[in-house]
mmCIF file of C-alpha atoms and ligand atoms in Angstrom:
data_model
loop_
_atom_site.group_PDB
_atom_site.id
_atom_site.type_symbol
_atom_site.label_atom_id
_atom_site.label_comp_id
_atom_site.label_asym_id
_atom_site.label_seq_id
_atom_site.Cartn_x
_atom_site.Cartn_y
_atom_site.Cartn_z
ATOM 1 C CA UNK A 60 -7.232 3.425 18.869
ATOM 2 C CA UNK A 61 -10.678 2.075 18.344
ATOM 3 C CA UNK A 62 -11.588 -1.529 18.476
ATOM 4 C CA UNK A 63 -14.883 -2.904 17.353
ATOM 5 C CA UNK A 64 -14.621 -6.196 19.201
ATOM 6 C CA UNK A 65 -13.648 -6.656 22.813
ATOM 7 C CA UNK A 66 -12.060 -9.943 21.841
ATOM 8 C CA UNK A 67 -10.517 -9.673 18.437
ATOM 9 C CA UNK A 68 -9.530 -12.712 16.383
ATOM 10 C CA UNK A 69 -5.914 -13.841 16.541
ATOM 11 C CA UNK A 70 -4.225 -12.394 13.476
ATOM 12 C CA UNK A 71 -0.923 -13.287 11.847
ATOM 13 C CA UNK A 72 0.346 -11.615 8.685
ATOM 14 C CA UNK A 73 2.705 -13.524 6.401
ATOM 15 C CA UNK A 74 4.686 -11.356 4.032
ATOM 16 C CA UNK A 75 8.191 -10.491 2.937
ATOM 17 C CA UNK A 76 10.398 -8.096 4.913
ATOM 18 C CA UNK A 77 9.491 -5.223 2.614
ATOM 19 C CA UNK A 78 6.755 -2.614 2.531
ATOM 20 C CA UNK A 79 5.037 -3.738 -0.679
ATOM 21 C CA UNK A 80 1.546 -5.077 -0.220
ATOM 22 C CA UNK A 81 2.077 -5.853 3.446
ATOM 23 C CA UNK A 82 2.534 -2.281 4.621
ATOM 24 C CA UNK A 83 -1.082 -1.052 4.253
ATOM 25 C CA UNK A 84 -2.122 -4.025 6.382
ATOM 26 C CA UNK A 85 0.463 -3.203 9.054
ATOM 27 C CA UNK A 86 -0.471 0.483 9.053
ATOM 28 C CA UNK A 87 -4.212 -0.094 9.224
ATOM 29 C CA UNK A 88 -3.709 -2.362 12.228
ATOM 30 C CA UNK A 89 -1.413 0.189 13.861
ATOM 31 C CA UNK A 90 -3.957 2.952 13.304
ATOM 32 C CA UNK A 91 -7.002 0.977 14.441
ATOM 33 C CA UNK A 92 -5.284 -0.634 17.413
ATOM 34 C CA UNK A 93 -5.713 -4.129 16.019
ATOM 35 C CA UNK A 94 -3.199 -6.628 17.373
ATOM 36 C CA UNK A 95 -1.410 -8.484 14.617
ATOM 37 C CA UNK A 96 1.662 -10.667 14.502
ATOM 38 C CA UNK A 97 3.794 -9.365 11.651
ATOM 39 C CA UNK A 98 5.631 -12.426 10.377
ATOM 40 C CA UNK A 99 8.261 -11.453 7.800
ATOM 41 C CA UNK A 100 9.917 -14.271 5.874
ATOM 42 C CA UNK A 101 13.586 -14.348 6.743
ATOM 43 C CA UNK A 102 14.530 -16.099 3.526
ATOM 44 C CA UNK A 103 12.838 -16.652 0.183
ATOM 45 C CA UNK A 104 13.083 -20.390 0.864
ATOM 46 C CA UNK A 105 10.786 -19.926 3.825
ATOM 47 C CA UNK A 106 8.176 -18.438 1.482
ATOM 48 C CA UNK A 107 8.736 -21.158 -1.126
ATOM 49 C CA UNK A 108 8.244 -23.857 1.505
ATOM 50 C CA UNK A 109 4.959 -22.268 2.541
ATOM 51 C CA UNK A 110 3.891 -22.041 -1.098
ATOM 52 C CA UNK A 111 4.440 -25.784 -1.445
ATOM 53 C CA UNK A 112 1.858 -26.399 1.265
ATOM 54 C CA UNK A 113 -1.853 -25.685 1.358
ATOM 55 C CA UNK A 114 -1.940 -22.384 3.196
ATOM 56 C CA UNK A 115 -1.568 -20.027 0.231
ATOM 57 C CA UNK A 116 -4.638 -20.510 -1.976
ATOM 58 C CA UNK A 117 -3.231 -18.436 -4.851
ATOM 59 C CA UNK A 118 0.480 -19.111 -4.119
ATOM 60 C CA UNK A 119 0.925 -15.467 -3.158
ATOM 61 C CA UNK A 120 1.290 -13.286 -0.106
ATOM 62 C CA UNK A 121 0.235 -11.227 1.800
ATOM 63 C CA UNK A 122 -1.728 -13.868 3.672
ATOM 64 C CA UNK A 123 -3.575 -13.074 6.861
ATOM 65 C CA UNK A 124 -4.128 -16.056 9.098
ATOM 66 C CA UNK A 125 -7.194 -15.660 11.299
ATOM 67 C CA UNK A 126 -7.507 -17.696 14.489
ATOM 68 C CA UNK A 127 -5.023 -20.198 13.083
ATOM 69 C CA UNK A 128 -7.609 -21.610 10.697
ATOM 70 C CA UNK A 129 -8.549 -19.155 7.935
ATOM 71 C CA UNK A 130 -6.066 -18.055 5.277
ATOM 72 C CA UNK A 131 -7.195 -14.720 3.868
ATOM 73 C CA UNK A 132 -5.436 -13.530 0.712
ATOM 74 C CA UNK A 133 -5.634 -10.701 -1.837
ATOM 75 C CA UNK A 134 -4.692 -7.440 -0.155
ATOM 76 C CA UNK A 135 -7.956 -5.633 -0.993
ATOM 77 C CA UNK A 136 -9.964 -8.421 0.616
ATOM 78 C CA UNK A 137 -7.680 -8.390 3.654
ATOM 79 C CA UNK A 138 -7.958 -4.603 3.935
ATOM 80 C CA UNK A 139 -11.753 -4.746 3.760
ATOM 81 C CA UNK A 140 -11.817 -7.432 6.445
ATOM 82 C CA UNK A 141 -9.518 -5.456 8.743
ATOM 83 C CA UNK A 142 -11.385 -2.247 7.946
ATOM 84 C CA UNK A 143 -14.596 -3.893 9.135
ATOM 85 C CA UNK A 144 -12.870 -5.206 12.236
ATOM 86 C CA UNK A 145 -11.445 -1.792 13.080
ATOM 87 C CA UNK A 146 -14.503 0.263 12.141
ATOM 88 C CA UNK A 147 -12.743 1.922 9.192
ATOM 89 C CA UNK A 148 -14.797 0.388 6.364
ATOM 90 C CA UNK A 149 -18.142 2.148 5.798
ATOM 91 C CA UNK A 150 -21.287 0.316 6.815
ATOM 92 C CA UNK A 151 -23.294 2.230 4.209
ATOM 93 C CA UNK A 152 -23.137 0.180 0.962
ATOM 94 C CA UNK A 153 -22.746 3.237 -1.275
ATOM 95 C CA UNK A 154 -19.882 4.607 0.796
ATOM 96 C CA UNK A 155 -18.345 1.127 0.888
ATOM 97 C CA UNK A 156 -18.549 0.873 -2.921
ATOM 98 C CA UNK A 157 -16.712 4.201 -3.197
ATOM 99 C CA UNK A 158 -13.924 2.883 -0.990
ATOM 100 C CA UNK A 159 -13.792 -0.308 -3.093
ATOM 101 C CA UNK A 160 -13.565 1.737 -6.285
ATOM 102 C CA UNK A 161 -10.627 3.712 -4.931
ATOM 103 C CA UNK A 162 -8.812 0.516 -3.991
ATOM 104 C CA UNK A 163 -9.364 -0.926 -7.467
ATOM 105 C CA UNK A 164 -8.310 2.375 -8.982
ATOM 106 C CA UNK A 165 -5.014 2.125 -7.131
ATOM 107 C CA UNK A 166 -4.360 -1.213 -8.847
ATOM 108 C CA UNK A 167 -5.347 0.214 -12.265
ATOM 109 C CA UNK A 168 -3.155 3.276 -11.779
ATOM 110 C CA UNK A 169 -0.006 1.293 -11.106
ATOM 111 C CA UNK A 170 -0.572 -1.742 -13.320
ATOM 112 C CA UNK A 171 1.987 -0.458 -15.844
ATOM 113 C CA UNK A 172 4.779 -0.079 -13.292
ATOM 114 C CA UNK A 173 3.882 -3.454 -11.787
ATOM 115 C CA UNK A 174 4.198 -5.170 -15.158
ATOM 116 C CA UNK A 175 7.450 -3.350 -15.932
ATOM 117 C CA UNK A 176 8.882 -4.358 -12.556
ATOM 118 C CA UNK A 177 7.681 -7.979 -12.507
ATOM 119 C CA UNK A 178 7.390 -8.654 -16.259
ATOM 120 C CA UNK A 179 8.319 -12.315 -16.026
ATOM 121 C CA UNK A 180 5.494 -12.970 -13.593
ATOM 122 C CA UNK A 181 3.114 -11.842 -16.321
ATOM 123 C CA UNK A 182 4.925 -13.736 -19.068
ATOM 124 C CA UNK A 183 6.275 -10.481 -20.477
ATOM 125 C CA UNK A 184 9.979 -10.040 -21.135
ATOM 126 C CA UNK A 185 10.762 -6.484 -22.216
ATOM 127 C CA UNK A 186 14.057 -5.167 -23.545
ATOM 128 C CA UNK A 187 15.797 -2.406 -21.539
ATOM 129 C CA UNK A 188 14.990 0.082 -24.334
ATOM 130 C CA UNK A 189 11.288 -0.671 -24.268
ATOM 131 C CA UNK A 190 11.292 -0.483 -20.486
ATOM 132 C CA UNK A 191 12.963 2.902 -20.485
ATOM 133 C CA UNK A 192 10.512 4.303 -23.015
ATOM 134 C CA UNK A 193 7.588 2.826 -21.071
ATOM 135 C CA UNK A 194 8.701 4.393 -17.778
ATOM 136 C CA UNK A 195 8.926 7.718 -19.605
ATOM 137 C CA UNK A 196 5.377 7.426 -20.920
ATOM 138 C CA UNK A 197 4.093 6.280 -17.556
ATOM 139 C CA UNK A 198 5.781 9.266 -15.857
ATOM 140 C CA UNK A 199 4.668 11.836 -18.420
ATOM 141 C CA UNK A 200 1.215 10.640 -19.426
ATOM 142 C CA UNK A 201 -0.251 7.644 -17.643
ATOM 143 C CA UNK A 202 0.282 8.544 -13.988
ATOM 144 C CA UNK A 203 -0.525 12.268 -14.434
ATOM 145 C CA UNK A 204 -3.839 11.256 -16.029
ATOM 146 C CA UNK A 205 -4.744 9.031 -13.090
ATOM 147 C CA UNK A 206 -3.538 11.543 -10.517
ATOM 148 C CA UNK A 207 -5.696 14.300 -12.012
ATOM 149 C CA UNK A 208 -8.714 12.115 -11.289
ATOM 150 C CA UNK A 209 -7.598 11.438 -7.734
ATOM 151 C CA UNK A 210 -7.046 15.154 -7.188
ATOM 152 C CA UNK A 211 -10.686 15.659 -8.179
ATOM 153 C CA UNK A 212 -11.735 13.151 -5.498
ATOM 154 C CA UNK A 213 -9.658 15.008 -2.943
ATOM 155 C CA UNK A 214 -11.037 18.399 -3.964
ATOM 156 C CA UNK A 215 -14.547 17.031 -3.472
ATOM 157 C CA UNK A 216 -13.696 15.525 -0.079
ATOM 158 C CA UNK A 217 -14.434 17.743 2.929
ATOM 159 C CA UNK A 218 -12.340 15.481 5.181
ATOM 160 C CA UNK A 219 -9.237 15.201 3.003
ATOM 161 C CA UNK A 220 -9.613 11.395 2.820
ATOM 162 C CA UNK A 221 -10.049 9.869 -0.593
ATOM 163 C CA UNK A 222 -13.582 8.538 -0.180
ATOM 164 C CA UNK A 223 -14.639 11.490 2.005
ATOM 165 C CA UNK A 224 -14.817 9.233 5.059
ATOM 166 C CA UNK A 225 -14.378 10.794 8.497
ATOM 167 C CA UNK A 226 -11.322 8.676 9.168
ATOM 168 C CA UNK A 227 -8.889 7.090 6.731
ATOM 169 C CA UNK A 228 -10.520 4.155 4.944
ATOM 170 C CA UNK A 229 -8.670 1.074 3.671
ATOM 171 C CA UNK A 230 -8.258 2.924 0.350
ATOM 172 C CA UNK A 231 -6.268 5.717 2.023
ATOM 173 C CA UNK A 232 -3.812 3.245 3.517
ATOM 174 C CA UNK A 233 -3.299 1.566 0.139
ATOM 175 C CA UNK A 234 -2.840 4.811 -1.774
ATOM 176 C CA UNK A 235 -0.498 6.228 0.848
ATOM 177 C CA UNK A 236 1.809 3.223 0.716
ATOM 178 C CA UNK A 237 1.768 3.006 -3.080
ATOM 179 C CA UNK A 238 2.579 6.693 -3.495
ATOM 180 C CA UNK A 239 5.407 6.505 -0.968
ATOM 181 C CA UNK A 240 6.858 3.494 -2.792
ATOM 182 C CA UNK A 241 6.520 5.385 -6.067
ATOM 183 C CA UNK A 242 8.616 8.196 -4.589
ATOM 184 C CA UNK A 243 11.510 5.757 -4.402
ATOM 185 C CA UNK A 244 11.162 4.290 -7.864
ATOM 186 C CA UNK A 245 14.164 5.745 -9.638
ATOM 187 C CA UNK A 246 12.967 4.681 -13.085
ATOM 188 C CA UNK A 247 10.138 7.213 -12.843
ATOM 189 C CA UNK A 248 10.699 10.930 -13.376
ATOM 190 C CA UNK A 249 11.479 13.069 -10.339
ATOM 191 C CA UNK A 250 8.543 15.309 -11.251
ATOM 192 C CA UNK A 251 6.056 12.500 -10.833
ATOM 193 C CA UNK A 252 7.798 10.941 -7.824
ATOM 194 C CA UNK A 253 7.555 14.182 -5.893
ATOM 195 C CA UNK A 254 3.965 14.817 -7.055
ATOM 196 C CA UNK A 255 5.112 18.264 -8.153
ATOM 197 C CA UNK A 256 1.908 19.025 -10.074
ATOM 198 C CA UNK A 257 -0.447 17.470 -7.546
ATOM 199 C CA UNK A 258 -0.817 19.618 -4.421
ATOM 200 C CA UNK A 259 -3.895 17.818 -3.138
ATOM 201 C CA UNK A 260 -2.106 14.486 -3.277
ATOM 202 C CA UNK A 261 0.888 15.971 -1.483
ATOM 203 C CA UNK A 262 -1.438 17.334 1.199
ATOM 204 C CA UNK A 263 -3.020 13.897 1.466
ATOM 205 C CA UNK A 264 0.385 12.305 2.052
ATOM 206 C CA UNK A 265 1.270 14.866 4.689
ATOM 207 C CA UNK A 266 -2.084 14.478 6.413
ATOM 208 C CA UNK A 267 -1.638 10.703 6.499
ATOM 209 C CA UNK A 268 1.871 10.929 7.894
ATOM 210 C CA UNK A 269 0.804 13.352 10.586
ATOM 211 C CA UNK A 270 -1.560 10.779 12.106
ATOM 212 C CA UNK A 271 -0.259 10.018 15.580
ATOM 213 C CA UNK A 272 -0.553 6.192 15.349
ATOM 214 C CA UNK A 273 1.342 6.262 12.047
ATOM 215 C CA UNK A 274 4.082 8.442 13.536
ATOM 216 C CA UNK A 275 4.249 6.105 16.526
ATOM 217 C CA UNK A 276 4.367 3.022 14.337
ATOM 218 C CA UNK A 277 7.376 4.285 12.399
ATOM 219 C CA UNK A 278 9.043 5.674 15.518
ATOM 220 C CA UNK A 279 8.905 2.148 16.983
ATOM 221 C CA UNK A 280 10.775 0.683 14.007
ATOM 222 C CA UNK A 281 14.519 0.494 14.074
ATOM 223 C CA UNK A 282 14.969 -0.512 10.445
ATOM 224 C CA UNK A 283 14.994 3.010 9.029
ATOM 225 C CA UNK A 284 15.959 3.464 5.419
ATOM 226 C CA UNK A 285 17.722 6.263 3.653
ATOM 227 C CA UNK A 286 15.536 8.543 1.571
ATOM 228 C CA UNK A 287 16.880 8.704 -1.994
ATOM 229 C CA UNK A 288 19.083 11.769 -2.545
ATOM 230 C CA UNK A 289 17.082 13.097 -5.435
ATOM 231 C CA UNK A 290 13.969 13.111 -3.294
ATOM 232 C CA UNK A 291 15.535 14.451 -0.090
ATOM 233 C CA UNK A 292 13.700 17.397 1.357
ATOM 234 C CA UNK A 293 11.159 17.345 -1.408
ATOM 235 C CA UNK A 294 8.460 14.776 -0.928
ATOM 236 C CA UNK A 295 6.108 14.561 1.995
ATOM 237 C CA UNK A 296 7.983 11.619 3.459
ATOM 238 C CA UNK A 297 11.523 12.954 3.529
ATOM 239 C CA UNK A 298 11.761 12.870 7.299
ATOM 240 C CA UNK A 299 9.808 9.754 8.017
ATOM 241 C CA UNK A 300 11.647 6.622 9.106
ATOM 242 C CA UNK A 301 10.970 3.710 6.825
ATOM 243 C CA UNK A 302 10.777 -0.011 6.894
ATOM 244 C CA UNK A 303 12.745 -1.896 4.281
ATOM 245 C CA UNK A 304 11.555 -1.305 0.726
HETATM 246 N N1 GSH B 410 -3.235 -9.046 -6.072
HETATM 247 C C1 GSH B 410 -2.445 -9.642 -5.027
HETATM 248 C C2 GSH B 410 -1.005 -9.636 -5.474
HETATM 249 C C3 GSH B 410 -0.117 -10.373 -4.504
HETATM 250 C C4 GSH B 410 1.298 -10.438 -4.990
HETATM 251 O O1 GSH B 410 1.653 -9.994 -6.099
HETATM 252 N N2 GSH B 410 2.152 -10.992 -4.144
HETATM 253 C C5 GSH B 410 3.547 -11.146 -4.455
HETATM 254 C C6 GSH B 410 4.402 -10.357 -3.494
HETATM 255 S S1 GSH B 410 3.994 -8.640 -3.524
HETATM 256 C C7 GSH B 410 3.916 -12.612 -4.322
HETATM 257 O O2 GSH B 410 3.381 -13.321 -3.504
HETATM 258 N N3 GSH B 410 4.838 -13.051 -5.159
HETATM 259 C C8 GSH B 410 5.246 -14.407 -5.178
HETATM 260 C C9 GSH B 410 6.691 -14.543 -5.482
HETATM 261 O O3 GSH B 410 7.455 -13.611 -5.212
HETATM 262 O O4 GSH B 410 7.049 -15.620 -5.948
HETATM 263 C C10 GSH B 410 -2.645 -8.872 -3.721
HETATM 264 O O5 GSH B 410 -2.970 -7.678 -3.786
HETATM 265 O O6 GSH B 410 -2.520 -9.455 -2.641
#
């Protein structure tokens, strides 16, 4: 679409063959017309072998390799870098700080579900009962509280993008992917997964999915996934082809 540099750096993304934290990176590149090699580990052993080496500073992916010599990690940092490359990260420091805040807010919003899903990684081992109760509270109280705040951002945005940027900013890509993954998380209530009480967020999802480069990106994928039955026809993304979750 738009490219800031005539000659862009050579980019290679290392991530698993899932959406997760790799998908906002893939989508931003697709939208901005940034060429990127999307390397998806075929086996977990491939990732483990890489982790043994020196190319993953924090032993985690996504990792974006730039010109074969820089290993960029932490998805927010990668998104800011790509946003700058593609002209989607505001030059104005105040606007940029608003985009940053929305990216950090995405992490804060979903920290509970992340811990429940990957408890061991955090040194937390919860019983099934505690998990069930926690998902209930997250569905009924925690996420609605956060989403009310995001709806306020959207109401105040004349463009429909979270930080009121003219085009989607890195924060929009991250929120879009996280909300679409949430729609498939069966442990959460259907009400929250379908954003029933949050019309502005639903409109945001629809607006994002109607972007031509996003439509084209998914149309070019042949690894479509089924939409969960309970969500069929309801959420914004019911008709959109998906990459593996
Ligand atoms: N805050 C980091 C989190 C990265 C992260 O949690 N990566 C996971 C995959 S989504 C990972 O590398 N896990 C290592 C493993 O599975 O052993 C980011 O946003 O990039």
